[in-house]
Coordinates of C-alpha atoms in Angstrom, one line a residue:
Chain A
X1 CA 79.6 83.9 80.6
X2 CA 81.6 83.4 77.4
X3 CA 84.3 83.3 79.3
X4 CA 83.3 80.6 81.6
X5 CA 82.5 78.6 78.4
X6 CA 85.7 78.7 76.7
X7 CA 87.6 77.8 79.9
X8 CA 85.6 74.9 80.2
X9 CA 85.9 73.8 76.6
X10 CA 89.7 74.1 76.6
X11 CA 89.8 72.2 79.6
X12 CA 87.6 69.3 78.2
X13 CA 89.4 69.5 74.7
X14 CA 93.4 69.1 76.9
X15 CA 91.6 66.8 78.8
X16 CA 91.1 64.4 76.1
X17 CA 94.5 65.5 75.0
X18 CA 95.4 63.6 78.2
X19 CA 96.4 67.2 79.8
X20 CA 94.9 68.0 82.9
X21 CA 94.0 71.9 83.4
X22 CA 90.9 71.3 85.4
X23 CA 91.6 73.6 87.8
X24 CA 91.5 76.3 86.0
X25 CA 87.6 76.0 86.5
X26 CA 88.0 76.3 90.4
X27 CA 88.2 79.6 91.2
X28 CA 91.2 79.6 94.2
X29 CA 93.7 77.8 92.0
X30 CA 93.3 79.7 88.9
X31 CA 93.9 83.0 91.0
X32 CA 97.5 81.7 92.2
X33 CA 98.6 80.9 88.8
X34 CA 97.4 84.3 87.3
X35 CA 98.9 86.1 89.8
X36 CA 102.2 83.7 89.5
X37 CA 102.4 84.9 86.0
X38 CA 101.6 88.3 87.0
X39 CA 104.3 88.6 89.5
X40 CA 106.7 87.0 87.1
X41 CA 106.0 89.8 84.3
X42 CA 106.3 92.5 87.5
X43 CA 109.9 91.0 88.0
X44 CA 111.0 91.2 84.7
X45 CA 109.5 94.7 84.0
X46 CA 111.1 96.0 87.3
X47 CA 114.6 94.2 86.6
X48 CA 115.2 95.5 83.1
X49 CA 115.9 99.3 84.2
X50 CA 117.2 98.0 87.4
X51 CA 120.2 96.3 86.2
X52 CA 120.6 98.7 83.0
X53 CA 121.0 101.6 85.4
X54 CA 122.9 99.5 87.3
X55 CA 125.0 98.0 85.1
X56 CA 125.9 101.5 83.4
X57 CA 127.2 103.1 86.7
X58 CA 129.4 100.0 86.9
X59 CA 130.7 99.6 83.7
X60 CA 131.2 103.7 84.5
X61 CA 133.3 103.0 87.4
X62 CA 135.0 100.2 85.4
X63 CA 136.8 102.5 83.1
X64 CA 137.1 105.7 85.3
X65 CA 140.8 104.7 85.4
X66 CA 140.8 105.3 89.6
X67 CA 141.8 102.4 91.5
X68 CA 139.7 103.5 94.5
X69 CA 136.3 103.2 92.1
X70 CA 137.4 100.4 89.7
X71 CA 139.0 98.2 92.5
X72 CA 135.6 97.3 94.8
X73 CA 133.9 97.0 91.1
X74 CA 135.4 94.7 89.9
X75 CA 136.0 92.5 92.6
X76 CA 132.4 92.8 92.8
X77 CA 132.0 92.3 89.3
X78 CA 133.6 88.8 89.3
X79 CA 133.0 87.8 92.5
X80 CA 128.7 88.0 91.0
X81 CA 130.2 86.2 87.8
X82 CA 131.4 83.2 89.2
X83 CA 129.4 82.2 92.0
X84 CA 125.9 80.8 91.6
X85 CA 122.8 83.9 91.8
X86 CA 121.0 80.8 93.9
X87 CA 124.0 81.4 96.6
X88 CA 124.2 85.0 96.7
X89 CA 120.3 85.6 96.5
X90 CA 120.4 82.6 99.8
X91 CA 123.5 84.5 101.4
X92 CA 121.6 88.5 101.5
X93 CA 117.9 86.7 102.6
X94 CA 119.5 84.4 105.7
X95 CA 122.6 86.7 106.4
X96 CA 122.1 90.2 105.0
X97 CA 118.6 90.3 105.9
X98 CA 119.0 89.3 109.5
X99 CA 121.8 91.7 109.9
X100 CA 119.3 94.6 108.4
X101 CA 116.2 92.8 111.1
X102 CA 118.7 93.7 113.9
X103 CA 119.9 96.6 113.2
X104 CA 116.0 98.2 113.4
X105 CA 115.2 95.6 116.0
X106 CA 113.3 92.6 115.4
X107 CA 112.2 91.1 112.0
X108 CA 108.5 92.9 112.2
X109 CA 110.3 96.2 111.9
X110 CA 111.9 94.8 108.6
X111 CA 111.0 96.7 105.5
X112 CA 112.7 94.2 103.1
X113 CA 110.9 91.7 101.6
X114 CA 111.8 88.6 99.5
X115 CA 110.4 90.2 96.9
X116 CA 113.3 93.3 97.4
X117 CA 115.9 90.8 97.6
X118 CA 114.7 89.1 94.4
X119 CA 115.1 92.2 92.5
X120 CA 118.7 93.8 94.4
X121 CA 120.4 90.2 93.5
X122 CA 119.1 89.3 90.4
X123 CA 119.4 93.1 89.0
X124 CA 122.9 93.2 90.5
X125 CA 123.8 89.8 89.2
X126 CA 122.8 90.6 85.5
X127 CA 123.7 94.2 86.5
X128 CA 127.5 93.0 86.3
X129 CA 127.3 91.1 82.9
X130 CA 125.9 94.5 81.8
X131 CA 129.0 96.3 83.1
X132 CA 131.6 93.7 81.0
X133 CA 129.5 93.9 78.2
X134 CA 129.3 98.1 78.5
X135 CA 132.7 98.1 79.4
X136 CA 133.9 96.0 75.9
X137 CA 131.8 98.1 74.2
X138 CA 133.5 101.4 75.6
X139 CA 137.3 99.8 75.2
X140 CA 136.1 99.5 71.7
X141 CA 135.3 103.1 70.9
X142 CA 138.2 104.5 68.8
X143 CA 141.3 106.3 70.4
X144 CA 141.0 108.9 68.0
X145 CA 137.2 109.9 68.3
X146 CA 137.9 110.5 72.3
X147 CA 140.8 112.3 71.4
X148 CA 138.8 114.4 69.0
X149 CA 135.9 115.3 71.5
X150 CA 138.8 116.1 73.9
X151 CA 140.2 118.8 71.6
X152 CA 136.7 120.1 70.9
X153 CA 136.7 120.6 74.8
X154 CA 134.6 117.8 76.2
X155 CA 135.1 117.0 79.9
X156 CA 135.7 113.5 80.9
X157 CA 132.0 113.3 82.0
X158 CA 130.7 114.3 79.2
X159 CA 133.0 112.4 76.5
X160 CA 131.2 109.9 78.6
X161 CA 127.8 111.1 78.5
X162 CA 127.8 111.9 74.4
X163 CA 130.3 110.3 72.7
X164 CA 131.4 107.2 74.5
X165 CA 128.5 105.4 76.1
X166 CA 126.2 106.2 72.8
X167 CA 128.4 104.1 70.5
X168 CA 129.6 101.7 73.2
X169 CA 125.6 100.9 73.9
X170 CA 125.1 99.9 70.3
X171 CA 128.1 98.1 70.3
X172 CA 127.5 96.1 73.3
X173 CA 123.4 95.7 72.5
X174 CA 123.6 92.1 71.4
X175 CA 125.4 91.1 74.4
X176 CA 123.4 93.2 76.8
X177 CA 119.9 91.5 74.8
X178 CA 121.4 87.8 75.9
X179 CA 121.8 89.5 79.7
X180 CA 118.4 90.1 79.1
X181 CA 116.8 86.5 78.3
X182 CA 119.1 85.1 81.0
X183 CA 117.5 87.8 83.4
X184 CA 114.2 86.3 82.4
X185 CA 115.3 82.8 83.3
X186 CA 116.8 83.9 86.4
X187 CA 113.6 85.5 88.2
X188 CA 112.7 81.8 88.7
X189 CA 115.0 81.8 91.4
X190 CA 112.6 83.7 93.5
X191 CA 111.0 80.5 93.9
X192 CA 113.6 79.7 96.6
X193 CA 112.5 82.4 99.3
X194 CA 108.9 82.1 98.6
X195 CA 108.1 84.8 96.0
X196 CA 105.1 84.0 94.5
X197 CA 106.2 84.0 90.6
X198 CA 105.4 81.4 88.5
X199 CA 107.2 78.6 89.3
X200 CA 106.4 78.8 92.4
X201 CA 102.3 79.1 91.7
X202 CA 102.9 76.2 89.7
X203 CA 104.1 73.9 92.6
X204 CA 101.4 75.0 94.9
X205 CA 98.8 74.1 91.6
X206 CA 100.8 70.6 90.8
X207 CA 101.1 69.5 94.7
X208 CA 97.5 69.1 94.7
X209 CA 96.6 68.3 91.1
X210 CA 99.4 65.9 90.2
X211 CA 99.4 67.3 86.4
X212 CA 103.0 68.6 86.3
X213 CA 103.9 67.7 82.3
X214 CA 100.5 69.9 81.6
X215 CA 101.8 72.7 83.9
X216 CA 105.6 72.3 82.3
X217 CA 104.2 72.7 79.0
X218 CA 102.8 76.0 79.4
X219 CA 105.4 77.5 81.7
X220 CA 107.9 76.2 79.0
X221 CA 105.8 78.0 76.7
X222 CA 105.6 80.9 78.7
X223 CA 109.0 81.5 79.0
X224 CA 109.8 80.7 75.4
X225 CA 107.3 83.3 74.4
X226 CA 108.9 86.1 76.7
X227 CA 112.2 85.5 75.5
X228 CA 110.9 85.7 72.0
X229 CA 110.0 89.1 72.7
X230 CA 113.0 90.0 74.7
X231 CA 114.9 89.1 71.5
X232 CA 112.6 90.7 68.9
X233 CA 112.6 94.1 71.1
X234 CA 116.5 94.1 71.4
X235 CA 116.8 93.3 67.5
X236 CA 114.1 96.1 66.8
X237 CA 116.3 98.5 69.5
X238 CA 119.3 97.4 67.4
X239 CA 118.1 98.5 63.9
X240 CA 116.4 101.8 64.9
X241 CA 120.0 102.6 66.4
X242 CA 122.5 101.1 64.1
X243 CA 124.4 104.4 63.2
X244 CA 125.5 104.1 59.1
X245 CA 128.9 103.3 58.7
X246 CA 129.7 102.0 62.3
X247 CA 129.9 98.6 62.9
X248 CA 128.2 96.0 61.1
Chain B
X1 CA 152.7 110.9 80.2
X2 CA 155.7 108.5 81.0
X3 CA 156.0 104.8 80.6
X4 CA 155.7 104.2 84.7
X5 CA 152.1 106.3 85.1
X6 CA 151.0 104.3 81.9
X7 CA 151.9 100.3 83.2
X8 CA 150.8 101.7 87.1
X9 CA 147.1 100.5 86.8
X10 CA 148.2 97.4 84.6
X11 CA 150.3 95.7 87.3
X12 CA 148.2 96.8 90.2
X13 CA 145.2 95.2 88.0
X14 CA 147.0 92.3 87.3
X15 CA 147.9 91.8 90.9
X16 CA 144.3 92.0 91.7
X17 CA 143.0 89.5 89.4
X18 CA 145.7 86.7 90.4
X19 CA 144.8 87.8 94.2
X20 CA 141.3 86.4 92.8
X21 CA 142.2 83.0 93.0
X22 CA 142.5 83.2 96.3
X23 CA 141.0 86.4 98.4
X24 CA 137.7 83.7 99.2
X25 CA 139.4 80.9 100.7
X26 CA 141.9 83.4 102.5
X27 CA 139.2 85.4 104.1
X28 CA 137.9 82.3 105.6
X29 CA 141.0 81.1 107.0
X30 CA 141.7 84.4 108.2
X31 CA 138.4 84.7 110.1
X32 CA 138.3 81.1 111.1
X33 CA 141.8 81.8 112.7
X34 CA 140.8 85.0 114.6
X35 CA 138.3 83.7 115.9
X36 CA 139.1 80.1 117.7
X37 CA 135.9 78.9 118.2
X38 CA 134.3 79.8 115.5
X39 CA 136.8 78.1 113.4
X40 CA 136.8 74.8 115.4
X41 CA 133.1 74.5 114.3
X42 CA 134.0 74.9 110.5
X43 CA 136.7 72.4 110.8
X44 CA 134.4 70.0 112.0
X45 CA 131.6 70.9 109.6
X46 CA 133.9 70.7 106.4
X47 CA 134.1 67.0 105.8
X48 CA 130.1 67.5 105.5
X49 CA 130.6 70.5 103.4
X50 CA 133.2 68.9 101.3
X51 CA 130.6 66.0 100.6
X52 CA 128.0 68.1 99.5
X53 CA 130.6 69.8 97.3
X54 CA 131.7 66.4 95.7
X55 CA 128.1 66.2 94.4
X56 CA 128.1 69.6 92.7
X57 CA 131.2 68.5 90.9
X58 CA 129.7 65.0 89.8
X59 CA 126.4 66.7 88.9
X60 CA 128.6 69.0 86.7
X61 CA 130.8 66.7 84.9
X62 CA 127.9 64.3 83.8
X63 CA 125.8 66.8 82.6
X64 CA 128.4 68.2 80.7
X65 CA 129.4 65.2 79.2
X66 CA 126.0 64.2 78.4
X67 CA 125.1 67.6 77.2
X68 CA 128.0 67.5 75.2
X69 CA 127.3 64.5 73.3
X70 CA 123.9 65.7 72.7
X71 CA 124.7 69.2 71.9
X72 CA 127.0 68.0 69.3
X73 CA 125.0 65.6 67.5
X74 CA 122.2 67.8 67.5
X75 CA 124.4 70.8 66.7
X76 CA 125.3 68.4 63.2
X77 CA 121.7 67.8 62.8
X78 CA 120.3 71.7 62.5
X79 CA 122.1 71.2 59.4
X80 CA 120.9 68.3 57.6
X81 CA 119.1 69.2 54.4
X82 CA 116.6 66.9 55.9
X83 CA 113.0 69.1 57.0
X84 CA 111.6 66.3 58.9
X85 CA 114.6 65.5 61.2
X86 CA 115.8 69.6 61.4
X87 CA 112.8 70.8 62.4
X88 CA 112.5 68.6 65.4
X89 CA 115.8 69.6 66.9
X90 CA 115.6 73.2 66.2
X91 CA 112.6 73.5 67.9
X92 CA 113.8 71.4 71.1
X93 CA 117.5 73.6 71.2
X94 CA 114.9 76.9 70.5
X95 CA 112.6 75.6 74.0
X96 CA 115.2 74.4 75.8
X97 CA 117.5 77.2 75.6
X98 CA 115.2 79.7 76.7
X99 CA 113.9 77.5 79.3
X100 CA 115.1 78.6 82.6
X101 CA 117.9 75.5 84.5
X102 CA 115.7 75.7 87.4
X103 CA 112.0 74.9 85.4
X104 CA 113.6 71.9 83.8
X105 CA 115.5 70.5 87.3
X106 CA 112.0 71.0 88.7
X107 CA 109.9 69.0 85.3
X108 CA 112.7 66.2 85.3
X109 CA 112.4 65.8 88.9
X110 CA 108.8 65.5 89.5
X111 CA 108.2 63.8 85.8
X112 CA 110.1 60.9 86.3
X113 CA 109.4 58.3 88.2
X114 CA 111.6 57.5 91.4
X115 CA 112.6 54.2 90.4
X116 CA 112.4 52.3 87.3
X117 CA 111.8 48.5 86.4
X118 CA 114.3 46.8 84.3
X119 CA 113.8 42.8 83.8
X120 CA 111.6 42.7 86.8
X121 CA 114.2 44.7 88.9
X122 CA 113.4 47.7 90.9
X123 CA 116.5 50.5 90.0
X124 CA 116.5 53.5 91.9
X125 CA 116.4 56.4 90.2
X126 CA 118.2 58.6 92.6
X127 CA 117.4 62.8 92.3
X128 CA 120.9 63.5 91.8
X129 CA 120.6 61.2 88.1
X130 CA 117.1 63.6 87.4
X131 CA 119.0 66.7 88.2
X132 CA 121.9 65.6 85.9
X133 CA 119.3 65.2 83.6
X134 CA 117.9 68.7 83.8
X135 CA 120.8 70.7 83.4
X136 CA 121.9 68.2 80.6
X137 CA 119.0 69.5 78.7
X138 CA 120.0 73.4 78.5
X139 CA 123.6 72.6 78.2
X140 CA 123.2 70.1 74.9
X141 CA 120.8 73.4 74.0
X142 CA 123.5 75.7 74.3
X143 CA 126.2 73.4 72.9
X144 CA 124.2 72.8 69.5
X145 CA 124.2 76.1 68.7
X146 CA 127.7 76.4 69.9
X147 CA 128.7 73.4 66.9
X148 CA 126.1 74.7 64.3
X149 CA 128.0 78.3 64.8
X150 CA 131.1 76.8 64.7
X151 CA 130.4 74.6 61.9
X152 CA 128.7 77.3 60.1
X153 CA 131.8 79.7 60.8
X154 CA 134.4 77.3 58.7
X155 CA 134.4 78.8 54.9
X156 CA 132.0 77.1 52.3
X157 CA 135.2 76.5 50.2
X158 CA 136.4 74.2 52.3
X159 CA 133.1 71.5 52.1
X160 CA 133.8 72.3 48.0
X161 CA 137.2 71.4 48.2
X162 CA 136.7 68.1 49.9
X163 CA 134.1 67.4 47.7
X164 CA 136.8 67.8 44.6
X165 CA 138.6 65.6 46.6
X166 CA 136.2 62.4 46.2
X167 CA 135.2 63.3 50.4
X168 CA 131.9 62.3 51.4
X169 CA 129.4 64.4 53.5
X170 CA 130.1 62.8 56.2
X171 CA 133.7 62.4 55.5
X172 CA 134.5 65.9 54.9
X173 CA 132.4 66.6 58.7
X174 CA 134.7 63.9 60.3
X175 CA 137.8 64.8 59.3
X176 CA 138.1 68.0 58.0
X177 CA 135.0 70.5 59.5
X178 CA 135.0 69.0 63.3
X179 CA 138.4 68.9 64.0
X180 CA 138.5 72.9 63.2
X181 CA 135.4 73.1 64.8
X182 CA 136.7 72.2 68.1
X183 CA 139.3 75.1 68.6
X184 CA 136.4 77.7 67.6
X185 CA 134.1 75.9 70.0
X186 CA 136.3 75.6 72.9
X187 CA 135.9 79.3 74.9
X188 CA 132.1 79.4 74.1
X189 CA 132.1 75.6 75.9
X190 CA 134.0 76.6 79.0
X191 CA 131.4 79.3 79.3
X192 CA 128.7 76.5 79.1
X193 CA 130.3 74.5 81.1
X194 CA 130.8 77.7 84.4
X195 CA 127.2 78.3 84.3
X196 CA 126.2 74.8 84.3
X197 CA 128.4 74.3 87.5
X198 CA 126.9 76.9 89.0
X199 CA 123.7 75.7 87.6
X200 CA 124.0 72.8 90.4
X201 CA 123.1 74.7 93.0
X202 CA 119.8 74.3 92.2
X203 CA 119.5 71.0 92.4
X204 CA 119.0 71.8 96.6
X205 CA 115.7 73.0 95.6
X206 CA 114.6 69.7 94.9
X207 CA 116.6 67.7 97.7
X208 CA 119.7 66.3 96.3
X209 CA 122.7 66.3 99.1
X210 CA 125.0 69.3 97.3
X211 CA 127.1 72.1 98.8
X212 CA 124.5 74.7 99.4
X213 CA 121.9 72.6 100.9
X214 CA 124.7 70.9 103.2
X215 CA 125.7 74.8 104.3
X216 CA 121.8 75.4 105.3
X217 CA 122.3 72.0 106.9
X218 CA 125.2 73.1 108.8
X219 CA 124.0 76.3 109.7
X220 CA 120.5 75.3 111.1
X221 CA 122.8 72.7 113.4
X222 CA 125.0 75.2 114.9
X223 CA 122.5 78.0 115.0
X224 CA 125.5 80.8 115.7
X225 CA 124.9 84.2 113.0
X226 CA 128.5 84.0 112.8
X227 CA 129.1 80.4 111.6
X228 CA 125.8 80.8 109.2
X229 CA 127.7 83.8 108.0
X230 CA 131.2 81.8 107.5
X231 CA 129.2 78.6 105.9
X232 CA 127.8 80.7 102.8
X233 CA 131.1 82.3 102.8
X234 CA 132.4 78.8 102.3
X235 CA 130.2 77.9 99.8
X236 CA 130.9 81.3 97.3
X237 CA 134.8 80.3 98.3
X238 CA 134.2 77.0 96.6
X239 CA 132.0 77.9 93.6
X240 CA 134.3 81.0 93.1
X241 CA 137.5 79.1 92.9
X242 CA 135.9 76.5 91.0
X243 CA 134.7 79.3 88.5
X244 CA 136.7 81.8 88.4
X245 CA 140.1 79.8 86.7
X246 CA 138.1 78.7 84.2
X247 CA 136.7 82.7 83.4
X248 CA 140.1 83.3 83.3
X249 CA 141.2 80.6 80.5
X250 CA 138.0 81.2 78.6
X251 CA 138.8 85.1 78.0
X252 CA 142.5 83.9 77.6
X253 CA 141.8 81.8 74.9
X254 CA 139.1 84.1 73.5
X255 CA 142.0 86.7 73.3
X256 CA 144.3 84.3 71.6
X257 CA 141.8 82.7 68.7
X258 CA 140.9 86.6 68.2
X259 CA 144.3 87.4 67.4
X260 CA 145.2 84.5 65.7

């Protein structure tokens, strides 16, 4: 009941505002936009480990020093970089998926939704900025404390595993946070092959409701406020592992 | 460890990147060319391609130069000692550039109207002109922090020194900050200035006549997997060796200004 009552007072108070978020009253509507905003904070929560894990192995392949691993990574790698994510993402849904459709016969049999592709292009895509940022960071990691860990007797793995990755992930933290807010920015392309994130919610609200400046204003908002956090979380993650005397 | 086992990866790396320029466009020529038919359909489909292509390039180089002019003078004001005119644009470059390209094609094409009256004249106001407009926004975003960092990044002594010298505020900015400013600035623009070429893909989403939307045109004429296949091909091709030589300069220049 008080819940029904503040709706309707915020709606009446925007409204003589001039903003129009009546149909947030109507049951239907307000459903789509929820769960646009719900699905949008599913895609982000999902695509952050993606593309970290991701984004590791690559930069781990990057600077393996064999041409068989490195080769395919990095054309991949720049290949992702400089064409647009709207292209690729359109490239695996018409051609990738249809090629996947026949090869279990027919597209009912097809496991993959858009939702799958959102998440394999979008977490590849930031997946690869990761992997030049990782890699900088790993190039950067003295000569000298590799060459110590490899008289200690570290194997290459696990130079890797302890000495190198550890410091090259602080080093490259501020560039991996800015993957990060573009990764936010780039769920919206979803929107494209009909995953139901916000943008796209807010279409299906604005088509019939003509109020698209009120809807801009709080998906602008929205966005600002995620990418707020993003940035407050990554400077947070940077303190807590800023190691004394390395680096700034 | 010799000298030959040390350069092997270098030159076979640097081989690869150059072959970067162009592995895309060969790959289609090559597939095109082994298979006759398939390529005779490209051929005819490319003038329409190329059109749709022109269009990402126009978008692109007016809303970089009108996200360039914007950027810059709101980059200079960030800095004023002024509250009331520095809040304002910190707060629009602090929305904007965490606004995502595709939100702000989407706002400035449905806020606007489609044509506008000027002196009892109806204008068009054509989608391509709204989606210049909202990729113009994020851009002069990006590109006022770009000058406020830049600006910021040239040594306090300097504004001192040309204030010993009898130079203005604005003076010393004109002739003495800027012009320094511009060399610092330039890799972190080119970066700008990939992503909002790539950005222009999205303007299909909203209608306007550009490459991909012309390739889904193409492709949903011929109806053959293969030539829907060889059409996004095309359009990577294009974005790719669009993009890629100016990745390469950027990280060139990058590697020069850090050394210098």
């Amino acid at each position: 009941m008080q819940d029904i009552n503040l709706t309707d007072l915020f709606v009446s108070l925007t409204g003589r505002l001039g903003l129009n978020y009546e149909f947030l009253a109507t049951g239907y509507e307000a459903q789509i936009w929820r769960d646009g905003f719900i699905t949008t904070l599913y895609l982000i929560a999902l695509l952050i480990p993606v593309s970290l894990v991701a984004g590791l192995l690559f930069a781990a392949c990057l600077t393996s020093g064999r041409v068989w691993l490195s080769t395919p990574v990095r054309a991949f790698v720049e290949i992702t970089r400089n064409t647009p994510t709207l292209v690729q993402l359109m490239f695996s849904f018409l051609v990738l998926n249809t090629f996947v459709s026949d090869l279990v016969g027919g597209a009912q049999n097809n496991p993959l939704s858009p939702f799958f592709w959102v998440v394999a292009v979008v977490g590849l895509h930031i997946a690869a900025l990761h992997a030049e940022a990782i890699r900088a960071g790993i190039e950067a990691v003295p000569a000298s404390t590799v060459e110590a860990a490899r008289g200690v007797g570290f194997s290459q793995l696990q130079i890797l595993q302890y000495v190198q990755v550890p410091l090259a992930f602080r080093a490259s933290l501020p560039a991996i946070v800015n993957n990060l807010i573009n990764l936010v920015k780039l769920t919206t392309v979803g929107n494209a092959i009909a995953v139901s994130e916000i943008t796209y919610a807010s279409i299906m609200v604005w088509t019939q409701r003509d109020n698209v400046v009120s809807m801009m204003i709080v998906i602008l908002a929205f966005f600002s406020l995620i990418n707020l956090v993003v940035a407050r979380i990554g400077l947070w993650v940077e303190r807590r592992l800023a190691v004394p005397g390395y680096g700034l | 460890m010799t000298a030959a086992t040390l350069f092997q990866p270098r030159r076979s790396s640097k081989i690869l990147r150059n072959v970067g320029f162009v592995a895309l466009p060969l790959l289609v020529l090559v597939w095109s060319l082994a298979d006759l038919t398939l390529g005779r359909e490209l051929l005819e489909w490319i003038p329409y391609l190329a059109s749709g292509f022109a269009m990402n390039i126009l978008i692109a180089l007016c809303a970089m130069v009108l996200g360039t002019l914007v950027g810059v003078l709101f980059g200079i004001l960030e800095l004023v000692p002024y509250r009331l005119l520095r809040y304002p644009v910190v707060a629009y470059v602090q929305i904007f550039r965490n606004a995502p390209h595709l939100v702000l094609i989407f706002a400035t094409t449905y806020i606007f109207p489609f044509e506008i009256v000027v002196f009892g004249n109806y204008l068009p106001f054509p989608d391509w002109v709204k989606a210049v407009i909202g990729l113009a926004i994020p851009a002069s975003a990006y590109i006022a922090e770009i000058t406020r960092g830049a600006i910021l990044s040239i040594p306090t002594t300097q504004w001192e020194a040309a204030k010993g010298l009898g130079f203005s505020r604005n003076q010393t900015l004109r002739r003495i900050i800027l012009p320094q400013c511009l060399r610092r600035s330039l890799p972190p623009w080119m970066n700008v200035a990939a992503s909002i070429t790539m950005g222009t893909a999205l303007a299909s989403l909203v209608g306007v006549h550009e490459l991909l939307h012309a390739a889904t045109d193409a492709s949903t004429a011929v109806r053959r997997l293969d030539f829907t296949v060889i059409a996004y091909i095309v359009v990577m091709a294009a974005f790719f060796t669009l993009c890629y030589p100016i990745a390469r300069l950027t990280r060139r220049l990058e590697r020069r200004f850090n050394a210098a």
